[in-house]
mmCIF file of C-alpha atoms and ligand atoms in Angstrom:
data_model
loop_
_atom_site.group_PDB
_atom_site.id
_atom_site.type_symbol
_atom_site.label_atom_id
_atom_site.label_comp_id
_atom_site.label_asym_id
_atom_site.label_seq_id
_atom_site.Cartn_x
_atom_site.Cartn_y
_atom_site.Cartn_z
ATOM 1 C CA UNK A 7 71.967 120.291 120.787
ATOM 2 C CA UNK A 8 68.641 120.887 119.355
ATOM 3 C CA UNK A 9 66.870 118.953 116.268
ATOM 4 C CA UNK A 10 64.443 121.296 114.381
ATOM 5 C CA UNK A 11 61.953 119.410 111.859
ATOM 6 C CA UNK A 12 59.597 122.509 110.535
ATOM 7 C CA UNK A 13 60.996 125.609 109.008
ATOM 8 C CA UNK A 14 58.797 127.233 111.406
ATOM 9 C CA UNK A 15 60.525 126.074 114.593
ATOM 10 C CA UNK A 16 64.190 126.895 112.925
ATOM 11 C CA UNK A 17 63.113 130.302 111.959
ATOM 12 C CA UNK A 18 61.680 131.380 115.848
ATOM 13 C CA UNK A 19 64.923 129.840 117.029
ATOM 14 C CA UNK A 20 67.467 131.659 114.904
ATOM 15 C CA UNK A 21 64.859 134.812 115.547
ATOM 16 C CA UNK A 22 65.591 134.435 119.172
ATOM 17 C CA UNK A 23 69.908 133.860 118.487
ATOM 18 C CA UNK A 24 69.731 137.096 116.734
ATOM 19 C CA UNK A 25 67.767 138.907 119.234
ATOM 20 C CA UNK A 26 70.427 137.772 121.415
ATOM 21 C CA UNK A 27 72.846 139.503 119.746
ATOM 22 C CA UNK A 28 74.510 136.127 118.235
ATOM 23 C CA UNK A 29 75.805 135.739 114.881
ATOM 24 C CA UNK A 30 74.440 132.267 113.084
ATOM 25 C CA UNK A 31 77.353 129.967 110.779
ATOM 26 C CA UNK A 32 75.372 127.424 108.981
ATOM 27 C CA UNK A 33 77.056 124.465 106.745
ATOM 28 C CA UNK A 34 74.736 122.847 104.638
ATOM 29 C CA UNK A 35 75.042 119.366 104.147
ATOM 30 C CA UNK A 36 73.175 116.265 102.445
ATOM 31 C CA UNK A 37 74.206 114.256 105.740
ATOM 32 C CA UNK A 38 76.603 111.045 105.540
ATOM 33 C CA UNK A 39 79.216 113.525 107.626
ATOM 34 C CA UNK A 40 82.521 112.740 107.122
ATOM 35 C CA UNK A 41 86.082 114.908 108.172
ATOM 36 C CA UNK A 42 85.605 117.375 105.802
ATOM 37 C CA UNK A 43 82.289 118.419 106.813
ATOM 38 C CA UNK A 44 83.743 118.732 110.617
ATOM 39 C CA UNK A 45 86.118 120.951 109.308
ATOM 40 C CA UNK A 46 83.606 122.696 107.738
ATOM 41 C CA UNK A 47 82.103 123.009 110.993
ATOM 42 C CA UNK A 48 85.147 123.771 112.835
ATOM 43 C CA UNK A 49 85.449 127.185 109.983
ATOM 44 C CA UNK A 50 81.734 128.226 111.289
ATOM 45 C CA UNK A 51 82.857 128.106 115.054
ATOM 46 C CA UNK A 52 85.477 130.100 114.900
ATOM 47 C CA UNK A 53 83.650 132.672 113.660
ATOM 48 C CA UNK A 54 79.840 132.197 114.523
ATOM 49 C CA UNK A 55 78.323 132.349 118.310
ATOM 50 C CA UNK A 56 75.983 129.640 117.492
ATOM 51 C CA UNK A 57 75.981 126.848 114.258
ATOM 52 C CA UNK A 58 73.449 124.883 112.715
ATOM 53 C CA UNK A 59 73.875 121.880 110.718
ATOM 54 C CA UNK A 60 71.498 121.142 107.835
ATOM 55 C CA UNK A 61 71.230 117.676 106.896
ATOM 56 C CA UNK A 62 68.730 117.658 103.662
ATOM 57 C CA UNK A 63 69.235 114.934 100.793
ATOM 58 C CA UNK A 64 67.304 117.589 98.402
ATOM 59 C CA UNK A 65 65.511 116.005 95.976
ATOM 60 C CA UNK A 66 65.683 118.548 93.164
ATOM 61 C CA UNK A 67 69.601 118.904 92.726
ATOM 62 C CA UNK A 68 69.399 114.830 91.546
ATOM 63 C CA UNK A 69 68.459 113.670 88.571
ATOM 64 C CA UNK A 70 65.931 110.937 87.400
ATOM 65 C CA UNK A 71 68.555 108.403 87.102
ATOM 66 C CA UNK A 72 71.013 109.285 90.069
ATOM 67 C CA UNK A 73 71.417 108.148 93.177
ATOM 68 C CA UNK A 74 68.640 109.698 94.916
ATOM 69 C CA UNK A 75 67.037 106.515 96.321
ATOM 70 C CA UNK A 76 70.400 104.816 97.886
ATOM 71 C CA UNK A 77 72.058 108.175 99.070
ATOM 72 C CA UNK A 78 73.672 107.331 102.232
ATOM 73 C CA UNK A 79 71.637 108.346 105.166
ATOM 74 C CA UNK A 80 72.748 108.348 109.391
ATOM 75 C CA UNK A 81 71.249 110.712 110.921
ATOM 76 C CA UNK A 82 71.896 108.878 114.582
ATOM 77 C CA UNK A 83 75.566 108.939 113.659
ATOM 78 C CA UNK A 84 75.697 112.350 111.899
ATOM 79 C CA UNK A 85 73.982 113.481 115.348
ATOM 80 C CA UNK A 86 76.189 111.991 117.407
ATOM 81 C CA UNK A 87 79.260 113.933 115.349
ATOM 82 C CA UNK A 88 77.383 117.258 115.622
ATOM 83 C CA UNK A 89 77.096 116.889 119.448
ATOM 84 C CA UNK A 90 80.908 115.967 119.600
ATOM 85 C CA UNK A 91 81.851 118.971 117.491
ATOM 86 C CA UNK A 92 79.895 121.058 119.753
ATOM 87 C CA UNK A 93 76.993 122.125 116.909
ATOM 88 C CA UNK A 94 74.298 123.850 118.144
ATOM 89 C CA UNK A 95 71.405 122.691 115.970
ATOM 90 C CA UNK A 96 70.594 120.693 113.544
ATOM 91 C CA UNK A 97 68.291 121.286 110.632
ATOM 92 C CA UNK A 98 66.708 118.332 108.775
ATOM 93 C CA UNK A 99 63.365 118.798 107.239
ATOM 94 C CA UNK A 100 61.281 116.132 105.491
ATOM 95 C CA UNK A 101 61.345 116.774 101.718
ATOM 96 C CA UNK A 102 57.592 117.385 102.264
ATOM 97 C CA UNK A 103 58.368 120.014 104.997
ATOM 98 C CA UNK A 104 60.643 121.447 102.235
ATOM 99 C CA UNK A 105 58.987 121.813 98.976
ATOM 100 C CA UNK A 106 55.469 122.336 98.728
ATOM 101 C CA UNK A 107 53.505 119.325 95.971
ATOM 102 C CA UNK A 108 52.789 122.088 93.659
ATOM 103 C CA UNK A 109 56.010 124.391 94.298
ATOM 104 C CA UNK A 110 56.909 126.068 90.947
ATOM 105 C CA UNK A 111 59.556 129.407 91.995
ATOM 106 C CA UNK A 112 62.887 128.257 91.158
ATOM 107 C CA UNK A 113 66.048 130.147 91.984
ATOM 108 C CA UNK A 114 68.740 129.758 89.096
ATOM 109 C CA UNK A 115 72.135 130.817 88.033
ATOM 110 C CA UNK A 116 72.729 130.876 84.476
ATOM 111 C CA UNK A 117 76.024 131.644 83.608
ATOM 112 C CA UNK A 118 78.652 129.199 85.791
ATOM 113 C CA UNK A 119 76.312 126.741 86.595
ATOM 114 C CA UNK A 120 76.770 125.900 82.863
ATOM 115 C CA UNK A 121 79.861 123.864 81.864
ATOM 116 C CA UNK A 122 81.376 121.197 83.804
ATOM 117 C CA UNK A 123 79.054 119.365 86.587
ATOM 118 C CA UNK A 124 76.120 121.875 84.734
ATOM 119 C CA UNK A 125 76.235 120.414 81.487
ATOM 120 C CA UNK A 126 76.237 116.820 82.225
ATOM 121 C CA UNK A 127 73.164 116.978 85.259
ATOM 122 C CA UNK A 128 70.452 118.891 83.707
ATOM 123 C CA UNK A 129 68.668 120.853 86.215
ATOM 124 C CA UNK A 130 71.381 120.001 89.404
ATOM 125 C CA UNK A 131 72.234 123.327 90.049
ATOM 126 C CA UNK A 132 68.766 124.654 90.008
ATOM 127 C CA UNK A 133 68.275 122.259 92.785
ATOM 128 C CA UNK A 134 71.193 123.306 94.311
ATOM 129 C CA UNK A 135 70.779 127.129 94.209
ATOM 130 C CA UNK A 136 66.895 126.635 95.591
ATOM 131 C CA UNK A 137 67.421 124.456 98.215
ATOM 132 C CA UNK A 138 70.194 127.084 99.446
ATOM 133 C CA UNK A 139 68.454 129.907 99.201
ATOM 134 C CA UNK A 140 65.757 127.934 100.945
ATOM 135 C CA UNK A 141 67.935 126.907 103.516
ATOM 136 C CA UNK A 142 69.513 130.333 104.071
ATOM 137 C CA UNK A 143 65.755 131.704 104.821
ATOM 138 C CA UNK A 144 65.005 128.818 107.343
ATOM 139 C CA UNK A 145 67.886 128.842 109.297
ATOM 140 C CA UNK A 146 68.875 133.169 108.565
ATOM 141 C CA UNK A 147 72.912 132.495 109.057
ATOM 142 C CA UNK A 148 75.105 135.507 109.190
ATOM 143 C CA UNK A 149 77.957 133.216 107.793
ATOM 144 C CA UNK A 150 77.206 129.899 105.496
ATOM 145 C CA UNK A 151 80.586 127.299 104.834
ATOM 146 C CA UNK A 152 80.446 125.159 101.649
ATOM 147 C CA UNK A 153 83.465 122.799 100.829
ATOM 148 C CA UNK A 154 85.889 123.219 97.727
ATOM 149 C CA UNK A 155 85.631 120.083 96.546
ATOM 150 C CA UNK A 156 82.955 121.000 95.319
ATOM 151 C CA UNK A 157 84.587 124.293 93.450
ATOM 152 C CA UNK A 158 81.790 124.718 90.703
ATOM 153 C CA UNK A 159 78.719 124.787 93.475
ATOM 154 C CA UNK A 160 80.977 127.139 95.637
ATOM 155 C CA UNK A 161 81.608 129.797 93.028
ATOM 156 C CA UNK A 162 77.058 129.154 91.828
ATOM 157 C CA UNK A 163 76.511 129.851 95.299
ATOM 158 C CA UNK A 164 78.653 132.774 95.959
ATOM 159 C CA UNK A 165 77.107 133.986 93.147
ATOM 160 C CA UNK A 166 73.366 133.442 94.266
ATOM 161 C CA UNK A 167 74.646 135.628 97.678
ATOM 162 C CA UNK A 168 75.794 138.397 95.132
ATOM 163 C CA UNK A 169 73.028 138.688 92.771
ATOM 164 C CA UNK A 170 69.934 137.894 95.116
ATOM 165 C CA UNK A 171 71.776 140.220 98.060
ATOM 166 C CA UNK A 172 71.650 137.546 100.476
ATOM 167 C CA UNK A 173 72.909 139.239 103.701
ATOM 168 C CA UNK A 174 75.282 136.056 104.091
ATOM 169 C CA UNK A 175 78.580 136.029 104.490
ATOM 170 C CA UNK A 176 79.885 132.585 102.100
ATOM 171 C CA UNK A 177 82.944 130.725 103.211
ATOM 172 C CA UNK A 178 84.763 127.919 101.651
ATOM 173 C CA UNK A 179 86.750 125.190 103.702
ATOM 174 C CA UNK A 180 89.568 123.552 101.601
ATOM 175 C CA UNK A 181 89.468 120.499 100.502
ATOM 176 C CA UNK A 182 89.865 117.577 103.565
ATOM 177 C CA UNK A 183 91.731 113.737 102.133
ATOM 178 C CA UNK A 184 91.775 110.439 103.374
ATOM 179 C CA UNK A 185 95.301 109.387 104.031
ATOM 180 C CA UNK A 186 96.027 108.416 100.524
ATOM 181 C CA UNK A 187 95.118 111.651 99.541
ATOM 182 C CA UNK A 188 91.174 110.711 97.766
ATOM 183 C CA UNK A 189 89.342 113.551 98.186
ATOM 184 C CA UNK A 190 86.510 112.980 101.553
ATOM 185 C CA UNK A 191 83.092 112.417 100.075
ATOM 186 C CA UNK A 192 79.929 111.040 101.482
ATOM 187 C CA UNK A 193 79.802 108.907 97.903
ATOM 188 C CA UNK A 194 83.187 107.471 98.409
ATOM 189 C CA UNK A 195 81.364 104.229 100.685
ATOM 190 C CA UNK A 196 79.776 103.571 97.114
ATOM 191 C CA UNK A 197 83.451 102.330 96.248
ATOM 192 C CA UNK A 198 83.779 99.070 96.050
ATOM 193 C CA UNK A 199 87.205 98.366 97.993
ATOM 194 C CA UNK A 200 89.047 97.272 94.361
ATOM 195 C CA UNK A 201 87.651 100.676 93.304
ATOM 196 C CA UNK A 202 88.460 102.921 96.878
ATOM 197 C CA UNK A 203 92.300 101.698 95.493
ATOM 198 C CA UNK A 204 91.991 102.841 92.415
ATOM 199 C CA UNK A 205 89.984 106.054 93.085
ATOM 200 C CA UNK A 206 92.924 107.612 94.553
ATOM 201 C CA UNK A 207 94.374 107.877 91.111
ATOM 202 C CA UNK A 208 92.010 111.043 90.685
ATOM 203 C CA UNK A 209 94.245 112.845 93.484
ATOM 204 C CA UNK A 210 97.121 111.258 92.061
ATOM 205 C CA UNK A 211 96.149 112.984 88.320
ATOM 206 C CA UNK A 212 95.502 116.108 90.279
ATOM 207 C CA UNK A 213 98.777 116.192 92.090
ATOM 208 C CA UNK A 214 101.009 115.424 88.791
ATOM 209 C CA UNK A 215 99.121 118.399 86.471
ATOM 210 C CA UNK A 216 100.209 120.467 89.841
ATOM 211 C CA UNK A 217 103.851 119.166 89.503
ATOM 212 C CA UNK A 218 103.397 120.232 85.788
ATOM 213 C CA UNK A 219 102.256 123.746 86.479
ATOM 214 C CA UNK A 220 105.325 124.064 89.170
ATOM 215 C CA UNK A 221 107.507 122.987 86.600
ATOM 216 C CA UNK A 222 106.386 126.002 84.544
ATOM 217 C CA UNK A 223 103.788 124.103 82.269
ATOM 218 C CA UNK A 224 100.759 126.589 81.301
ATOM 219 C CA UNK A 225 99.151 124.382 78.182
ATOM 220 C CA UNK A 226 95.932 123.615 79.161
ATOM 221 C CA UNK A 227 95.759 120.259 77.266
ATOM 222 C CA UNK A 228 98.793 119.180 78.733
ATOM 223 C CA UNK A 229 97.821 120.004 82.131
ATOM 224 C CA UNK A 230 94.530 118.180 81.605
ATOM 225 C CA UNK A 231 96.139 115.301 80.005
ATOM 226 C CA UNK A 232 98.611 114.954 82.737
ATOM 227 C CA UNK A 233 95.824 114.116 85.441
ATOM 228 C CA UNK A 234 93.081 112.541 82.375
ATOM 229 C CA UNK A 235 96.104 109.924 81.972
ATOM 230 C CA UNK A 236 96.496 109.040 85.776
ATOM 231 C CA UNK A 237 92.640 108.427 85.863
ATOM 232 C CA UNK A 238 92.713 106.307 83.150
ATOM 233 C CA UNK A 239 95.961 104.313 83.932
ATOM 234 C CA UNK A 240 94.115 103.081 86.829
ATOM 235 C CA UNK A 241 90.385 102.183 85.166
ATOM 236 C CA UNK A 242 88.954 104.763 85.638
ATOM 237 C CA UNK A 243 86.742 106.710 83.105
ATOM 238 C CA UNK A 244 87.284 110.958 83.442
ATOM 239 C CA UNK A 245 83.777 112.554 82.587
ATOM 240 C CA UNK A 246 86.017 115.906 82.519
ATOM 241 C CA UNK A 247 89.087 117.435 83.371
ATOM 242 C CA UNK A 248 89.130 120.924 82.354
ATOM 243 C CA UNK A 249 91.176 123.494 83.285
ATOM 244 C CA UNK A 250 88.968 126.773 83.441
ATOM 245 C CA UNK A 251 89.147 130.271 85.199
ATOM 246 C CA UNK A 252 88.498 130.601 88.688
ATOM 247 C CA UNK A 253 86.906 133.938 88.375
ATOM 248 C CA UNK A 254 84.217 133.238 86.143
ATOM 249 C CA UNK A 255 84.882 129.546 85.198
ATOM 250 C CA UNK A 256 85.825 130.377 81.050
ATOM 251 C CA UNK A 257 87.674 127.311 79.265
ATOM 252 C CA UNK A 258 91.245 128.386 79.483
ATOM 253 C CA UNK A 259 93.603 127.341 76.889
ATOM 254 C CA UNK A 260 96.609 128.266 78.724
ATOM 255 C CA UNK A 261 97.129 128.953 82.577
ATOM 256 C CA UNK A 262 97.826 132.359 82.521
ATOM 257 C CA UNK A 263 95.235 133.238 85.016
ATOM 258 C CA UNK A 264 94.394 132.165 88.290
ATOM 259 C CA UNK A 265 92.866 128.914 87.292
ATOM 260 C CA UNK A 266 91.266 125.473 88.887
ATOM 261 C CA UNK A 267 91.829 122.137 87.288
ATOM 262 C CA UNK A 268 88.246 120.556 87.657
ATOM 263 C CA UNK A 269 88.008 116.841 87.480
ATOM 264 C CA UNK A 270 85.000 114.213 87.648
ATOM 265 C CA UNK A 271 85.676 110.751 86.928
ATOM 266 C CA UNK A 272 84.152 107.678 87.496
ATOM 267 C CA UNK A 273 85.135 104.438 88.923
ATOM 268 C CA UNK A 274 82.750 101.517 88.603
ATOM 269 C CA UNK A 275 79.183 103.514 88.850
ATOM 270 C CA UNK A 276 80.355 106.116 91.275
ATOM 271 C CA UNK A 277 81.157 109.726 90.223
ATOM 272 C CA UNK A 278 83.741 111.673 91.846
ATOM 273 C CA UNK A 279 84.944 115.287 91.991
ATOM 274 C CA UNK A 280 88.624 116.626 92.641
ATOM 275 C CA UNK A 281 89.999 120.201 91.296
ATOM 276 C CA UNK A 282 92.980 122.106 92.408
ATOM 277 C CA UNK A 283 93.897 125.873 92.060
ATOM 278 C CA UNK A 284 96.527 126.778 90.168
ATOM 279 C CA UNK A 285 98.280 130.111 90.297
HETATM 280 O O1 PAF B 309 77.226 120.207 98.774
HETATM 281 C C1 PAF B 309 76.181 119.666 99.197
HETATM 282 O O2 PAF B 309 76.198 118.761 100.045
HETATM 283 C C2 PAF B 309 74.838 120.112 98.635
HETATM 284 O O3 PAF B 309 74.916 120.409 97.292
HETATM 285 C C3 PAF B 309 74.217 121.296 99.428
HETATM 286 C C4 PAF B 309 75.064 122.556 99.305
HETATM 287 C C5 PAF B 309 74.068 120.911 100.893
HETATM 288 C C6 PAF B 309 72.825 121.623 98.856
HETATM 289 O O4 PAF B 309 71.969 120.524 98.961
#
């Protein structure tokens, strides 16, 4: 398995894969691998001759007071499950190697990177749409997998591939869950082990407004409120649970649409994301 530092050394290698006549997969990652990013991986093998892992904490998608600084980091471990999973390369820059001191293009989405995650971190999915199209000219992937967990950032980024005509094909792995059904994510080790109980109320709220819709519910409020009450039953605090369209992300007032049920709550300090499709 190869580790590539410089954008420069990435770029001659995936040159030379596509010379070769092999197709590139690339999941992008912030590192801290966990399941869900191995299934990620798993979605880019099938499919790709070769895959490359990019493990890049990117500065520019936090914000001044989030957890930037204390981000989990591995990168011995998150080698050692690349090698097992039978990735090809790896990808982690230095933020320096990344963005130049006086950098100033931005790449930025301005119409679903608004609500939800959008509108309560300022500026995180202008981090998040730069560092991928960044990322998709150092490593040139023919295929890119993102997770659904993170179901706002998946439908930014397939947007970024549509309007910038990135010659990348985007996939999105479902969602993988720990046993008790908590959605996998690098920030759940931030849970303090009173709060990794309680957490799995978020899944729990998820899986009753689910119920609900099977049972023929369609009121948005009552679907939200269904999963907003589970979260809060157990201590935690809901920043939102929204139930919006999963076309173009509009507030829906009734699910009459295909729709996702997007949910970030906190427990203690740490901020977590669940959503679920429904119809
Ligand atoms: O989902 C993530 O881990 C990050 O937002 C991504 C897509 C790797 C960009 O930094």
């Amino acid at each position: 398995m190869h580790v590539f530092r410089t954008i420069a050394e990435m770029q001659a290698a995936a040159r030379q894969w596509h010379r070769a006549g092999q197709t590139i997969g690339l999941v992008p990652t912030m590192g801290y691998l966990h399941a869900g990013h191995l299934s990620l991986v798993a979605l880019a093998k099938a499919d790709c001759a070769v895959v490359v892992v990019s493990i890049f904490v990117n500065p520019t998608q936090f914000g001044p007071t989030e957890d930037l600084a204390r981000y989990p980091r591995d990168f011995e471990r998150d080698a050692a499950l690349c090698r097992e999973a039978g990735v090809d390369a790896i990808f982690a820059p230095e933020p320096a190697e990344m963005y130049a001191a006086d950098a100033s293009v931005w790449v930025t989405e301005e119409q679903l990177s608004q609500p939800l995650c959008g509108a309560r971190r300022p500026g995180h999915f202008r981090g998040v749409t730069t560092v991928v199209a960044k990322l998709f000219n150092a490593v040139l992937p023919d295929v890119a997998v993102f997770g659904q967990k993170d179901a706002q950032q998946a439908l930014v980024l397939q947007r970024l591939v549509r309007d910038l005509n990135f010659p990348v094909d985007v996939r999105i792995g479902t969602i993988h869950r720990e046993a008790d059904g908590l959605a996998m994510s690098s920030r759940n080790v931030y849970l303090s082990p009173d709060e990794r109980r309680r957490a799995v109320a978020i899944s729990r709220g998820v899986r009753a407004a689910e119920a609900a819709y099977a049972a023929g519910e369609r009121d948005g409020a009552v679907l939200c409120a269904v999963a907003h009450n589970a979260i809060t039953a157990a201590g935690g605090r809901p920043d939102y649970v929204e139930l919006r369209s999963r076309h173009d992300l509009r507030e829906l007032a009734e699910a009459s649409e295909p729709a996702v049920l997007a949910v970030a709550a906190f427990f203690g300090a740490t901020r977590l994301l669940d959503n679920t499709f429904l119809g």
